[in-house]
Each structure stands twice: as structure tokens, then as C-alpha cells.
C-alpha positions as a printed NumPy array, in Angstrom:
array([[-1.892, 15.939, 11.876],
       [-0.581, 16.669, 15.312],
       [ 0.911, 13.874, 17.405],
       [-1.36 , 12.316, 20.029],
       [-1.669, 14.07 , 23.466],
       [ 1.249, 13.099, 25.665],
       [ 3.422, 11.886, 22.826],
       [ 6.096, 14.479, 23.394],
       [ 6.509, 13.477, 27.066],
       [ 6.466,  9.796, 26.124],
       [ 9.283, 10.428, 23.65 ],
       [11.24 , 12.35 , 26.295],
       [11.035,  9.345, 28.574],
       [12.693,  7.026, 26.073],
       [15.386,  9.426, 24.805],
       [18.7  ,  9.633, 26.651],
       [19.25 , 13.176, 27.89 ],
       [22.359, 13.362, 25.718],
       [20.821, 11.68 , 22.544],
       [22.47 , 12.563, 19.277],
       [20.382, 12.927, 16.239],
       [22.245, 12.877, 12.834],
       [20.311, 13.475,  9.542],
       [22.101, 12.732,  6.339],
       [20.61 , 15.21 ,  3.79 ],
       [21.666, 16.099,  0.213],
       [23.328, 19.076,  1.568],
       [25.344, 17.288,  4.314],
       [24.949, 16.076,  7.824],
       [22.786, 17.941, 10.341],
       [23.402, 17.131, 13.957],
       [21.028, 17.913, 16.963],
       [21.975, 17.088, 20.571],
       [19.851, 16.673, 23.545],
       [16.47 , 15.032, 24.342],
       [14.316, 18.319, 24.253],
       [15.69 , 19.474, 20.934],
       [15.507, 16.056, 19.29 ],
       [11.893, 15.573, 20.63 ],
       [10.882, 18.97 , 19.405],
       [12.166, 18.212, 15.908],
       [10.216, 14.938, 15.933],
       [ 7.07 , 16.768, 16.639],
       [ 7.707, 19.19 , 13.794],
       [ 8.234, 16.321, 11.411],
       [ 5.426, 14.072, 12.579],
       [ 2.731, 13.285,  9.991],
       [ 1.398, 10.733,  7.76 ],
       [ 3.602,  8.806,  5.398],
       [ 2.305,  6.723,  2.6  ],
       [ 3.98 ,  3.532,  3.653],
       [ 6.322,  2.602,  6.525],
       [ 7.494, -0.355,  8.522],
       [10.128, -1.335, 11.229],
       [13.354, -2.841,  9.821],
       [16.639, -3.911, 11.11 ],
       [19.548, -1.538,  9.897],
       [22.932, -3.349, 10.42 ],
       [21.398, -5.395, 13.091],
       [19.844, -2.605, 15.042],
       [16.268, -1.353, 15.299],
       [15.148,  0.963, 12.498],
       [12.22 ,  2.335, 10.454],
       [11.866,  2.793,  6.633],
       [ 9.245,  4.906,  4.917],
       [ 8.352,  5.278,  1.098],
       [ 6.768,  8.059, -0.907],
       [ 3.629,  7.247, -2.905],
       [ 4.853,  5.127, -5.958],
       [ 7.53 ,  3.239, -3.879],
       [10.47 ,  5.632, -3.865],
       [12.329,  5.432, -0.448],
       [11.755,  8.6  ,  1.735],
       [13.829,  7.98 ,  4.757],
       [15.699,  5.272,  6.677],
       [16.111,  5.717, 10.4  ],
       [18.408,  3.686, 12.792],
       [18.223,  3.801, 16.572],
       [20.995,  3.122, 18.984],
       [19.692,  1.856, 22.281],
       [21.71 ,  1.773, 25.517],
       [20.254,  0.546, 28.746],
       [16.689,  1.044, 27.525],
       [17.197,  4.564, 26.272],
       [17.628,  5.934, 22.715],
       [21.2  ,  7.303, 22.677],
       [21.504,  7.793, 18.926],
       [19.193,  8.316, 15.941],
       [20.665,  8.414, 12.445],
       [18.3  ,  9.326,  9.632],
       [19.061,  9.16 ,  5.956],
       [16.862, 11.289,  3.626],
       [19.564, 11.852,  0.929],
       [17.906, 10.23 , -2.213],
       [21.472,  9.24 , -3.659],
       [22.384,  7.522, -0.452],
       [19.104,  5.83 , -0.076],
       [19.445,  4.499, -3.701],
       [22.726,  2.939, -2.795],
       [21.486,  0.993,  0.145],
       [19.847, -2.409, -0.348],
       [16.321, -1.602,  1.059],
       [13.493, -3.93 ,  1.601],
       [10.711, -3.557, -0.914],
       [ 7.649, -1.418, -0.174],
       [ 5.114, -4.036,  0.807]])
């Protein structure tokens, strides 16, 4: 499902121009720098997830999603500075997700 019209531009408005996206995968870290590149990647991966909800990750805003059946799919933490997202850290590595105390899928 494509994101709603205007979502890309809205995302660019909240991302700092030098935002750093770090994705922790089973194969290692993947880093993307810059608002346009990060927003383009978000558009690529937008879609429906079985279950998801906002959470606090070490005291900062985040988001967790689960696969059908309750297995964690991803954990995302956002760093906010002066009303802009300056950092995004996403964990998709199943081994690391299994080692984190996550809230239950409700």
C-alpha cells in the first residue's frame, strides 16, 4: 500500500537535514545519512504490519511492531533535537530483539 499523498513531504519537514538512520540487521549495521535519503527509504518500506504501537526506548520516543503470531519484527528509537528528528535507530536483528525486554504484543 503506498503512503498517503503528501506523506513524503511531511516526513521531510520533521527530519533534520543531517538525520542519521542506523539499521541493526543480522548482517551488521546499515547507515543512511540525510533527510531525502532517509525519507526515500521510509517510503520503500511503508506498508501494513500486523501489530504495532508507540513505546519508550530508553526514555526516548519509539515504535515496536510484531509479526503475526507475536514475534517482534522491529524496534525503532527516535532522537529528537529542537523539534526535528536527528537520529533513527532501527533494530531488525531477531537475535538482538530476543535479548531486549520488549512489551508484550497487545
